Amino acid sequence: QVQLVESGGGLVQAGGSLRLSCAASGRTFSSYAMGWFRQAPGKEREFVAAINWSGGRIYYADSVKGRFTISRDNAKNTVYLQMNSLKPEDTAVYYCAGKIPTIATIASGYDYWGQGTQVTVSS
């Protein structure tokens, strides 16, 4: 089992950048595929990015491709989401999630979730 804690959210102007972090407890973090999802008010939770256990396989939603970068540091039990060229439509609560063993792009495929961190992009 793993516990996830996100950080790094905040208020930023359009065109700006933020880096989200997700710190995981437990000694088996390197076994987990990790994902980032987001949920805006009144909308369903949507996939943002995912990375497999080694970092060798990565998926992005079309809406963030070329602007967001997911990465992980297994020695630090942390997964990151670097967000550049932010747009007002990126405003949402961002969640990290973990699963074993394979990477996935649907929320229902993940077993463990963090509490979320708010990202607000002003125009």
C-alpha angles and dihedrals in degrees: 000000000000133000119213129205122185126204140165102070123134148120118310136165121249110278092030131115139238133181118214122200130198116197117200130202123215136058097260099066091117089063093060131091108219132209141186120217133174137205126198122198111284093007135101122256109270136199118255109168142335137196131193125233095275099036089244095116123048134172130191135190112248090241093064102030111127093016105059129053126195120201140158140210109204092188088061096037089234138128122198138203114200108198119194133173090024119200131201088250089063088070108121145105107281120214131190120211138187137207142168131263117348134036117258139183100205123084095224089063093066124087103190130048138184124225094256136243125236120240117188122184116193123207 
